[in-house]
Coordinates of C-alpha atoms in Angstrom, one line a residue:
X149 CA 53.6 115.5 135.4
X150 CA 57.2 114.2 137.6
X151 CA 59.4 115.7 140.0
X152 CA 60.9 116.9 137.3
X153 CA 58.4 119.0 135.6
X154 CA 57.7 120.3 139.4
X155 CA 61.3 121.8 140.0
X156 CA 61.6 123.3 136.8
X157 CA 58.6 125.5 137.2
X158 CA 59.9 126.4 140.8
X159 CA 63.3 127.5 138.9
X160 CA 61.2 129.5 136.2
X161 CA 59.6 131.4 138.7
X162 CA 62.5 131.9 141.4
X163 CA 63.3 135.2 140.7
X164 CA 59.6 136.7 138.8
X165 CA 57.5 135.4 141.7
X166 CA 58.5 137.9 145.8
X167 CA 56.9 134.8 147.2
X168 CA 57.0 130.5 146.7
X169 CA 54.8 128.0 148.6
X170 CA 55.8 124.7 147.5
X171 CA 53.4 122.0 148.9
X172 CA 52.9 118.0 149.0
X173 CA 55.7 115.7 148.5
X174 CA 58.1 117.5 150.0
X175 CA 59.6 114.8 152.6
X176 CA 61.0 113.3 150.0
X177 CA 64.6 113.4 148.4
X178 CA 65.4 114.6 145.0
X179 CA 68.1 114.4 142.5
X180 CA 70.8 116.5 142.6
X181 CA 74.0 116.7 140.7
X182 CA 74.0 112.8 140.2
X183 CA 73.0 112.5 144.4
X184 CA 70.1 113.0 146.2
X185 CA 69.3 115.2 149.0
X186 CA 66.2 117.4 150.8
X187 CA 64.3 119.4 149.4
X188 CA 65.9 122.6 150.6
X189 CA 68.9 121.4 149.7
X190 CA 67.1 121.0 146.0
X191 CA 66.1 124.6 146.2
X192 CA 69.3 126.0 147.5
X193 CA 71.0 124.5 144.3
X194 CA 68.0 126.3 142.2
X195 CA 68.8 129.2 143.1
X196 CA 72.8 129.4 143.1
X197 CA 71.8 128.1 139.1
X198 CA 69.5 131.5 139.2
X199 CA 72.5 133.5 140.2
X200 CA 71.2 134.1 144.4
X201 CA 74.4 135.3 146.2
X202 CA 73.2 134.9 149.9
X203 CA 70.7 131.9 150.2
X204 CA 69.0 131.9 154.2
X205 CA 67.2 129.3 155.1
X206 CA 65.3 130.2 158.3
X207 CA 62.3 128.0 160.4
X208 CA 61.3 128.4 164.7
X209 CA 63.9 125.8 166.3
X210 CA 67.1 127.3 164.4
X211 CA 65.9 130.8 163.2
X212 CA 67.8 132.8 160.4
X213 CA 70.7 130.5 158.8
X214 CA 73.1 129.4 155.7
X215 CA 74.7 132.8 154.8
X216 CA 76.5 135.9 156.2
X217 CA 73.7 137.4 158.3
X218 CA 75.7 140.5 159.6
X219 CA 76.1 141.5 156.0
X220 CA 72.0 141.2 155.3
X221 CA 70.6 142.8 158.4
X222 CA 73.1 145.5 158.0
X223 CA 72.2 146.6 154.3
X224 CA 70.3 150.0 153.8
X225 CA 69.6 151.8 151.2
X226 CA 70.2 156.2 152.7
X227 CA 68.7 157.4 149.7
X228 CA 65.1 155.9 150.3
X229 CA 62.9 157.2 153.0
X230 CA 62.3 154.4 155.4
X231 CA 59.5 156.7 156.8
X232 CA 56.9 155.1 155.0
X233 CA 57.5 152.0 155.7
X234 CA 56.1 152.2 159.4
X235 CA 57.1 150.3 162.6
X236 CA 57.7 146.6 160.4
X237 CA 60.7 148.4 159.6
X238 CA 61.8 150.5 162.9
X239 CA 61.3 146.9 165.1
X240 CA 62.9 144.9 162.4
X241 CA 66.5 147.7 162.4
X242 CA 66.4 147.2 166.5
X243 CA 66.3 143.7 165.8
X244 CA 69.5 143.4 164.1
X245 CA 71.8 146.3 166.4
X246 CA 70.3 144.8 169.6
X247 CA 71.6 141.2 167.7
X248 CA 74.7 142.1 165.0
X249 CA 77.7 141.7 167.5
X250 CA 76.3 138.2 168.1
X251 CA 75.8 137.8 164.9
X252 CA 78.2 135.2 162.3
X253 CA 77.1 133.0 159.7
X254 CA 77.3 129.3 161.8
X255 CA 74.6 130.5 164.3
X256 CA 71.0 130.9 164.0
X257 CA 69.4 133.9 165.5
X258 CA 66.1 135.4 164.4
X259 CA 64.2 132.5 165.9
X260 CA 60.8 134.4 165.7
X261 CA 58.3 134.6 163.0
X262 CA 57.8 138.5 164.3
X263 CA 61.9 139.0 163.7
X264 CA 62.2 137.1 160.0
X265 CA 59.3 138.5 158.4
X266 CA 60.5 141.9 159.7
X267 CA 64.3 141.2 158.2
X268 CA 63.0 139.5 154.8
X269 CA 60.8 143.2 154.3
X270 CA 63.7 145.3 155.0
X271 CA 65.3 143.6 152.5
X272 CA 62.2 143.4 150.0
X273 CA 62.0 147.4 150.1
X274 CA 65.9 147.8 150.4
X275 CA 68.3 148.3 147.7
X276 CA 70.7 145.7 148.3
X277 CA 72.4 145.5 145.0
X278 CA 73.0 141.0 146.3
X279 CA 70.3 138.6 145.5
X280 CA 69.2 137.9 148.3
X281 CA 66.9 134.1 148.9
X282 CA 64.9 133.7 151.9
X283 CA 63.5 129.6 152.3
X284 CA 61.0 129.6 155.2
X285 CA 61.1 125.6 156.1
X286 CA 58.4 123.6 158.2
X287 CA 55.9 126.0 157.2
X288 CA 52.9 124.1 158.6
X289 CA 53.2 125.6 162.1
X290 CA 53.6 129.0 161.6
X291 CA 49.9 129.6 162.1
X292 CA 47.0 128.6 164.2
X293 CA 43.9 127.5 161.8
X294 CA 42.9 130.8 160.2
X295 CA 39.4 131.6 162.1
X296 CA 41.3 132.1 165.3
X297 CA 44.4 134.0 164.1
X298 CA 45.8 135.7 167.0
X299 CA 46.4 139.9 166.8
X300 CA 50.2 138.9 166.1
X301 CA 49.7 136.6 163.2
X302 CA 47.5 139.2 161.6
X303 CA 50.7 142.0 162.0
X304 CA 52.7 139.8 160.9
X305 CA 50.1 139.0 157.6
X306 CA 50.3 142.7 156.8
X307 CA 53.9 143.7 157.4
X308 CA 54.7 140.4 155.4
X309 CA 52.0 141.9 152.7
X310 CA 53.0 145.0 152.7
X311 CA 56.2 144.1 151.3
X312 CA 55.1 142.5 148.2
X313 CA 52.9 145.9 147.3
X314 CA 55.1 148.5 148.8
X315 CA 57.8 147.2 145.9
X316 CA 57.9 150.5 143.9
X317 CA 57.2 149.4 140.3
X318 CA 60.9 150.4 138.3
X319 CA 60.1 149.2 134.5
X320 CA 64.1 149.8 135.0
X321 CA 64.5 147.1 137.2
X322 CA 62.8 144.5 134.5
X323 CA 66.2 142.8 133.8
X324 CA 67.2 142.1 137.7
X325 CA 65.8 139.2 140.2
X326 CA 64.2 140.1 143.2
X327 CA 64.4 139.1 146.8
X328 CA 62.5 135.5 147.0
X329 CA 61.1 133.8 150.2
X330 CA 60.2 130.4 149.7
X331 CA 57.6 128.6 152.2
X332 CA 57.6 125.0 152.2
X333 CA 55.1 123.2 154.2
X334 CA 52.7 119.1 153.3
X335 CA 49.7 121.8 152.5
X336 CA 48.9 125.4 151.4
X337 CA 46.1 125.3 153.8
X338 CA 48.0 125.2 156.5
X339 CA 49.1 129.8 155.7
X340 CA 45.6 131.3 155.7
X341 CA 44.4 131.7 152.9
X342 CA 44.3 135.0 152.3
X343 CA 47.8 136.3 152.3
X344 CA 48.1 133.9 149.1
X345 CA 44.6 133.8 147.5
X346 CA 44.5 136.3 144.5
X347 CA 47.8 137.5 145.2
X348 CA 49.9 138.1 142.1
X349 CA 52.9 137.8 144.0
X350 CA 52.4 134.5 145.5
X351 CA 52.7 132.2 143.3
X352 CA 52.2 127.8 144.9
X353 CA 54.0 124.8 143.6
X354 CA 52.6 121.8 144.1
X355 CA 55.5 118.8 144.3
X356 CA 54.0 115.1 143.3
X357 CA 54.9 111.5 144.2
X358 CA 58.0 110.7 141.9
X359 CA 56.5 109.1 138.8
X360 CA 57.7 105.7 136.8
X361 CA 60.3 107.1 135.1
X362 CA 62.1 108.6 138.2
X363 CA 61.3 105.4 140.8
X364 CA 63.0 103.5 137.5
X365 CA 66.1 105.6 137.8
X366 CA 66.7 105.6 141.3
X367 CA 66.0 101.6 141.7
X368 CA 68.3 101.2 138.7
X369 CA 71.2 103.2 140.6
X370 CA 70.8 101.2 143.6
X371 CA 69.9 98.0 142.6
X372 CA 73.0 96.3 143.7
X373 CA 72.1 97.6 147.1
X374 CA 69.0 95.4 147.1
X375 CA 70.2 92.8 148.9
X376 CA 67.0 90.0 148.0
X377 CA 67.6 86.7 146.3
X378 CA 67.0 87.6 142.5
X379 CA 69.7 88.9 140.7
X380 CA 68.4 91.9 139.6
X381 CA 71.2 92.6 136.8
X382 CA 69.7 89.7 135.0
X383 CA 66.1 89.6 136.0
X384 CA 64.8 92.0 134.3
X385 CA 61.2 90.5 134.6
X386 CA 61.7 91.2 138.5
X387 CA 62.8 94.6 138.1
X388 CA 59.7 95.4 136.2
X389 CA 57.5 94.0 139.4
X390 CA 59.5 96.2 141.4
X391 CA 58.5 99.3 139.5
X392 CA 54.8 98.0 139.2
X393 CA 54.9 97.1 142.9
X394 CA 56.1 100.5 144.2
X395 CA 53.7 102.9 142.0
X396 CA 52.7 105.5 144.8
X397 CA 56.3 105.1 146.4
X398 CA 58.5 108.1 147.2
X399 CA 62.2 107.3 146.8
X400 CA 63.1 108.2 150.3
X401 CA 60.3 105.1 150.4
X402 CA 62.1 103.0 148.7
X403 CA 65.2 104.3 149.5
X404 CA 64.3 102.4 153.3
X405 CA 63.2 98.9 151.8
X406 CA 66.5 99.1 150.8
X407 CA 68.1 99.9 153.8
X408 CA 65.8 97.1 155.1
X409 CA 66.8 94.5 152.9
X410 CA 70.4 94.9 154.0
X411 CA 70.2 95.1 157.5
X412 CA 68.5 91.2 157.8
X413 CA 70.2 88.1 158.5
X414 CA 68.9 86.3 154.7
X415 CA 68.6 87.6 151.1
X416 CA 64.6 86.6 151.0
X417 CA 62.6 86.9 147.6
X418 CA 61.1 90.6 147.0
X419 CA 57.6 89.6 147.8
X420 CA 59.0 88.0 151.2
X421 CA 60.8 90.8 151.6
X422 CA 58.0 93.9 151.4
X423 CA 55.5 91.8 153.3
X424 CA 58.2 91.4 156.0
X425 CA 59.2 95.1 155.2
X426 CA 55.6 96.0 155.5
X427 CA 53.7 93.5 157.7
X428 CA 57.0 92.4 160.3
X429 CA 56.7 88.6 161.0
X430 CA 53.0 87.9 160.3
X431 CA 53.1 85.6 157.2
X432 CA 50.9 85.9 154.2
X433 CA 47.8 83.4 153.8
X434 CA 48.8 83.1 150.0
X435 CA 51.9 82.3 150.5
X436 CA 50.9 79.7 152.6
X437 CA 47.9 78.3 150.1
X438 CA 48.7 74.7 148.6
X439 CA 47.2 72.8 146.4
X440 CA 46.4 70.1 148.7
X441 CA 44.3 73.0 150.6
X442 CA 42.6 74.3 147.0
X443 CA 40.9 71.2 146.2
X444 CA 38.7 71.4 149.3
X445 CA 37.6 74.7 147.9
X446 CA 34.6 73.8 146.4
X447 CA 33.8 71.1 149.5
X448 CA 34.4 74.0 152.5
X449 CA 32.7 76.9 150.1
X450 CA 29.7 74.3 149.5
X451 CA 29.1 73.4 153.6
X452 CA 28.2 77.5 154.2
X453 CA 26.1 77.8 151.1
X454 CA 24.0 75.0 149.1
X455 CA 22.3 75.3 145.7
X456 CA 24.8 77.8 143.9
X457 CA 26.8 75.5 142.5
X458 CA 28.1 77.9 139.3
X459 CA 29.2 80.6 142.0
X460 CA 31.1 78.5 143.6
X461 CA 32.6 77.1 140.5
X462 CA 33.4 80.8 139.7
X463 CA 34.4 81.7 142.8
X464 CA 37.3 78.3 142.5
X465 CA 38.5 79.8 139.2
X466 CA 39.7 83.3 140.7
X467 CA 41.4 81.7 143.4
X468 CA 42.9 79.0 141.3
X469 CA 44.8 82.5 139.1
X470 CA 45.7 84.1 142.0
X471 CA 47.4 81.2 143.3
X472 CA 49.2 80.7 139.8
X473 CA 49.9 84.7 139.9
X474 CA 48.1 84.4 136.2
X475 CA 45.2 87.2 138.0
X476 CA 44.4 89.6 135.5
X477 CA 47.9 89.4 133.4
X478 CA 46.4 89.7 130.3
X479 CA 45.5 93.2 130.9
X480 CA 48.7 94.5 132.7
X481 CA 51.7 93.2 133.8
X482 CA 51.3 94.8 137.0
X483 CA 51.1 92.7 140.2
X484 CA 49.6 95.8 142.1
X485 CA 46.3 94.8 141.3
X486 CA 43.9 92.6 144.3
X487 CA 43.8 89.4 143.7
X488 CA 40.9 89.0 142.6
X489 CA 37.2 90.7 141.3
X490 CA 34.1 89.2 141.2
X491 CA 30.5 90.2 140.7
X492 CA 27.5 89.0 142.6
X493 CA 24.1 89.5 141.6
X494 CA 20.9 88.0 142.4
X495 CA 17.9 88.4 144.5
X496 CA 17.8 88.6 147.8
X497 CA 18.7 86.4 150.3
X498 CA 20.2 83.7 147.9
X499 CA 23.3 83.4 149.1
X500 CA 25.6 86.4 148.0
X501 CA 27.0 87.7 151.4
X502 CA 27.3 83.9 152.6
X503 CA 29.4 82.6 149.7
X504 CA 31.3 85.9 150.7
X505 CA 32.0 84.8 153.8
X506 CA 33.0 81.6 153.0
X507 CA 35.2 82.6 151.4
X508 CA 37.0 84.9 153.6
X509 CA 37.3 81.7 155.7
X510 CA 38.9 79.1 153.7
X511 CA 41.6 82.2 152.3
X512 CA 42.2 83.7 155.7
X513 CA 41.3 81.4 158.2
X514 CA 38.3 83.6 159.6
X515 CA 34.9 85.2 158.2
X516 CA 35.6 88.0 160.3
X517 CA 38.5 89.1 157.0
X518 CA 35.0 89.5 155.2
X519 CA 34.9 93.0 156.1
X520 CA 31.3 94.2 154.3
X521 CA 30.9 97.6 153.6
X522 CA 26.7 98.8 153.2
X523 CA 26.5 101.0 150.2
X524 CA 23.6 102.4 150.9
X525 CA 25.4 104.1 153.9
X526 CA 27.8 105.7 151.1
X527 CA 24.7 107.5 148.7
X528 CA 26.0 111.4 148.9
X529 CA 27.8 113.4 147.0
X530 CA 31.1 113.4 149.7
X531 CA 30.3 109.6 150.9
X532 CA 33.9 108.9 149.1
X533 CA 35.7 111.0 152.4
X534 CA 33.9 108.3 154.5
X535 CA 36.3 105.6 152.5
X536 CA 39.7 107.4 152.4
X537 CA 39.1 110.2 154.9
X538 CA 37.9 113.7 155.8
X539 CA 40.5 116.4 154.2
X540 CA 42.1 118.6 156.7
X541 CA 40.3 120.3 158.6
X542 CA 36.8 119.0 157.5
X543 CA 35.4 116.6 161.3
X544 CA 36.6 113.6 160.5
X545 CA 40.7 113.8 159.8
X546 CA 42.1 112.3 162.5
X547 CA 39.9 109.0 162.1
X548 CA 40.8 108.4 158.5
X549 CA 38.8 106.4 156.3
X550 CA 37.0 104.0 157.1
X551 CA 37.8 101.6 153.5
X552 CA 41.4 103.0 153.9
X553 CA 41.4 102.2 157.5
X554 CA 40.4 98.3 157.4
X555 CA 42.7 97.4 154.9
X556 CA 45.8 99.0 156.7
X557 CA 44.6 96.8 160.2
X558 CA 43.7 93.5 157.7
X559 CA 45.3 93.7 154.4
X560 CA 44.5 89.6 153.4
X561 CA 40.8 90.2 153.8
X562 CA 37.8 89.8 151.7
X563 CA 36.3 93.6 150.5
X564 CA 32.7 92.9 150.8
X565 CA 30.9 95.7 148.8
X566 CA 27.4 95.1 149.5
X567 CA 24.2 97.0 147.1
X568 CA 27.2 98.4 144.8
X569 CA 24.3 100.4 143.1
X570 CA 23.3 102.0 145.5
X571 CA 26.4 103.9 146.0
X572 CA 26.7 107.4 144.7
X573 CA 28.4 107.5 141.5
X574 CA 31.5 109.2 142.3
X575 CA 32.3 106.3 144.7
X576 CA 33.1 104.5 141.3
X577 CA 36.3 106.6 140.9
X578 CA 37.6 104.5 144.3
X579 CA 36.6 101.1 142.9
X580 CA 37.8 102.5 139.3
X581 CA 41.4 103.4 141.2
X582 CA 41.4 100.3 143.1
X583 CA 40.7 97.5 140.3
X584 CA 43.2 99.4 138.2
X585 CA 46.2 100.2 140.2
X586 CA 45.4 98.0 143.3
X587 CA 45.9 101.3 145.7
X588 CA 44.3 104.1 147.7
X589 CA 46.0 107.2 148.6
X590 CA 44.1 108.7 152.5
X591 CA 43.1 111.8 153.0
X592 CA 47.0 112.3 155.0
X593 CA 48.4 110.7 151.8
X594 CA 49.6 107.8 152.6
X595 CA 49.3 105.0 150.0
X596 CA 47.7 102.2 151.1
X597 CA 48.2 98.8 148.5
X598 CA 44.5 96.3 148.1
X599 CA 47.6 93.7 146.0
X600 CA 46.5 90.9 149.3
X601 CA 42.6 91.4 149.1
X602 CA 39.7 89.9 147.5
X603 CA 37.8 92.3 145.8
X604 CA 33.5 91.1 145.7
X605 CA 30.8 93.4 145.2
X606 CA 27.1 92.4 145.2
X607 CA 24.0 93.8 143.9
X608 CA 20.3 93.1 143.2
X609 CA 20.5 94.9 139.7
X610 CA 17.6 93.2 137.6
X611 CA 15.8 90.8 140.2
X612 CA 12.7 92.1 140.1
X613 CA 12.1 92.0 136.5
X614 CA 14.2 88.3 135.6
X615 CA 11.4 85.8 135.5
X616 CA 12.7 83.5 137.8
X617 CA 10.4 80.1 136.5
X618 CA 12.9 79.7 133.8
X619 CA 16.1 77.6 132.8
X620 CA 19.1 79.4 135.2
X621 CA 20.9 79.5 131.8
X622 CA 18.6 82.3 130.9
X623 CA 18.4 83.1 134.2
X624 CA 22.4 83.8 134.0
X625 CA 22.4 85.7 130.6
X626 CA 19.0 88.7 131.7
X627 CA 21.2 89.0 135.1
X628 CA 24.3 90.0 133.1
X629 CA 22.5 92.1 130.9
X630 CA 20.9 94.1 133.3
X631 CA 24.4 94.9 135.1
X632 CA 26.1 95.6 131.2
X633 CA 23.1 98.0 130.6
X634 CA 23.3 99.7 134.7
X635 CA 26.9 100.2 133.7
X636 CA 26.6 101.5 130.5
X637 CA 23.1 103.3 130.6
X638 CA 22.3 104.6 133.6
X639 CA 25.4 105.5 135.4
X640 CA 27.5 105.7 132.0
X641 CA 30.9 104.2 133.3
X642 CA 31.6 101.7 130.8
X643 CA 34.9 101.0 132.2
X644 CA 33.9 100.0 135.6
X645 CA 31.9 97.5 133.9
X646 CA 35.1 96.6 131.8
X647 CA 37.7 96.0 135.1
X648 CA 35.2 93.4 136.2
X649 CA 35.7 91.7 132.8
X650 CA 33.7 88.4 132.7
X651 CA 33.8 87.7 136.2
X652 CA 29.8 89.2 136.6
X653 CA 28.9 86.1 138.9
X654 CA 24.5 85.4 138.7
X655 CA 22.9 83.4 141.7
X656 CA 19.8 81.4 140.9
X657 CA 16.5 81.9 142.4
X658 CA 15.3 80.1 145.5
X659 CA 12.1 78.3 144.2
X660 CA 13.3 74.1 144.2
X661 CA 10.9 72.2 146.8
X662 CA 13.4 70.1 147.5
X663 CA 16.7 72.9 147.3
X664 CA 14.4 75.1 150.1
X665 CA 13.9 71.9 152.4
X666 CA 18.1 71.4 151.9
X667 CA 18.6 74.9 153.0
X668 CA 16.4 74.5 156.3
X669 CA 17.9 71.7 157.2
X670 CA 21.5 73.3 157.0
X671 CA 20.5 76.3 159.5
X672 CA 18.8 74.4 161.8
X673 CA 22.3 72.0 162.5
X674 CA 23.5 75.6 164.2
X675 CA 20.7 75.4 166.3
X676 CA 21.5 72.2 167.8
X677 CA 25.2 72.6 168.3
X678 CA 24.1 75.9 170.0
X679 CA 21.5 74.1 172.6
X680 CA 24.6 71.8 173.0
X681 CA 27.0 73.6 173.8
X682 CA 25.1 76.1 176.2
X683 CA 22.8 73.7 177.9
X684 CA 24.4 70.7 177.0
X685 CA 21.5 68.1 176.2
X686 CA 20.3 67.5 173.2
X687 CA 18.0 68.8 170.2
X688 CA 16.2 66.1 168.1
X689 CA 13.5 67.0 165.4
X690 CA 10.7 64.8 164.9
X691 CA 9.3 63.8 161.6
X692 CA 11.1 66.4 160.2
X693 CA 9.7 67.0 156.3
X694 CA 6.7 67.9 158.2
X695 CA 8.9 70.5 159.9
X696 CA 10.5 71.6 156.8
X697 CA 7.1 71.7 155.2
X698 CA 5.4 74.5 158.2
X699 CA 8.5 76.5 158.0
X700 CA 8.5 76.5 154.2
X701 CA 4.5 77.4 153.8
X702 CA 5.4 80.9 156.3
X703 CA 8.0 81.8 154.3
X704 CA 7.5 84.4 151.1
X705 CA 9.5 83.2 147.9
X706 CA 10.5 86.7 146.8
X707 CA 12.3 87.4 150.1
X708 CA 14.2 84.8 148.8
X709 CA 16.9 82.3 151.8
X710 CA 16.5 85.8 154.0
X711 CA 13.0 84.8 154.7
X712 CA 13.3 81.2 155.5
X713 CA 15.2 82.3 158.1
X714 CA 12.6 84.8 159.5
X715 CA 10.3 81.8 158.6
X716 CA 13.1 79.4 161.1
X717 CA 13.1 82.0 163.6
X718 CA 9.4 82.1 163.8
X719 CA 8.3 78.5 164.1
X720 CA 11.8 77.2 165.8
X721 CA 13.1 79.9 167.5
X722 CA 11.4 81.6 170.0
X723 CA 9.1 78.5 170.4
X724 CA 12.6 77.0 171.6
X725 CA 13.8 79.9 174.0
X726 CA 10.1 80.1 175.3
X727 CA 10.7 76.1 176.8
X728 CA 14.3 76.7 177.1
X729 CA 13.3 79.9 179.6
X730 CA 11.1 77.3 181.6
X731 CA 12.7 74.5 182.5
X732 CA 16.0 74.6 182.1
X733 CA 16.2 74.1 186.2
X734 CA 14.6 70.2 185.2
X735 CA 17.6 69.3 182.4
X736 CA 19.9 66.6 183.3
X737 CA 22.5 66.1 181.1
X738 CA 22.2 64.8 177.5
X739 CA 18.7 65.2 178.2
X740 CA 16.5 65.5 174.9
X741 CA 14.1 68.0 173.7
X742 CA 11.8 66.6 171.0
X743 CA 10.5 68.9 168.9
X744 CA 7.7 68.0 167.5
X745 CA 4.7 69.6 164.7
X746 CA 1.2 69.6 165.8
X747 CA -0.5 71.3 162.5
X748 CA 1.1 74.1 162.0
X749 CA 2.9 74.5 165.3
X750 CA 6.0 72.8 166.6
X751 CA 5.3 71.4 170.2
X752 CA 8.3 71.2 172.5
X753 CA 9.1 68.4 174.8
X754 CA 11.7 67.0 177.1
X755 CA 12.6 63.0 176.8
X756 CA 12.9 61.1 179.9

């Protein structure tokens, strides 16, 4: 729904409903008589169009302003029996009499909520021939938590509710508009539910952010003020990119970016301008990427991941598409999607997580830019709140969401969603939005962008069913089929599978002896480096093949490379740490520790 539709609905209900609560995107600017104004000013225009004579705004700072307050507060119908109006009416009358001498149309008075409600009630129950409307701005701060309302707050609510209910029903007035009260609040949850719930006199209008058509109109109207290197009068494709990139933006946010472009020293391309505005002087790693660096991607990834050539090749192709700007263009012209999406599937311990970390290191210079989410921790229905944050009023609201916070802190990152099959199906809706739109809105209404991130899902789907002693081509086909069946049949979410496309990447089993030996040897090198760095001595493996065999024989093939690491810890790390603890006092710089197999045990000695 567009903002225009929201405001049309508001206009229709003005004068019909006694009270209208306007919530949602209330801090934007809104089209008004060929210009753009605040929501309060836009509502005033709507009220004037409905024929309201006196329009007053109120908040706790400026009180009642906007019209002839004196004429408003002196209105009384002598024929009306005010005895039924009780203390609230008398209270209002007393306030009015006390302040009439100093009231004029410029100065705000009646800053307390009790005073304001008394005046509203008096005018709703009175016989004022003029059409009067009240706009209560900044209504988020009128009441405390509903469970802890003070006695004064309860009295105020009763006073206002009675103003709605005590108004006599007159068929003769069916063509007339009622006095209207409009609350403006970020969230209806800021007002007590007992006030508006099941109350036919109260309606709620939720303002959305502008839709694409409304953003386009605003950008086109102001494109000549955009100080960028591209000529927006000639470059239609760039305009389309800007529309797409600003999906989810308010008009005020668009205006602020335009203003920023006018306050820097040079005209930048739009992408660089946006990056500078959002992240400061931080240079985008994607902008620093060059052909020479990309040419080394396979070699760099092979240093960390052994024996998964097909997976490395697939990662390379996806990164190439991101670099050339062709990622996903066959599906949409949007430039807001993540740079790349991959779905790693295979048995445990074969390098899926390691490849994600290696990619983060290659792209962003630090494997800490691989942000891992263990999806087994998101298996409850409300788990999506952990990603985007708890709703207002719930525990954890202030902390925000784990995913949205992470991407705000590190927009240039590899997001690793580990063992995705363990997540609750409701979580998949969030992933669908990320893959389709490249953005999420957190619990505080802030939109975060994933357009500079790389998304990787991992899964063990089918690992216990696929025969590991068949050709890898067949293993690939079976894993891809297992993943497809899982999304279509078990989850019944084929649309998510469609967003992943041909980026399902099967990993091979670790079963070849030579391959396992190579992997173990690769993992022994960090141990040697750690000993050298900390103790200034060398670590030498004598009869390496026998050592590798001891480690392999004690590892369970079904547990993949992870159990090889467990075996390394058992046969190498445990004994080595005990040897160092006992002998480190006798170490001399550049001495050598000898690791030598004896039967099924590895012993350590110092080489003199």
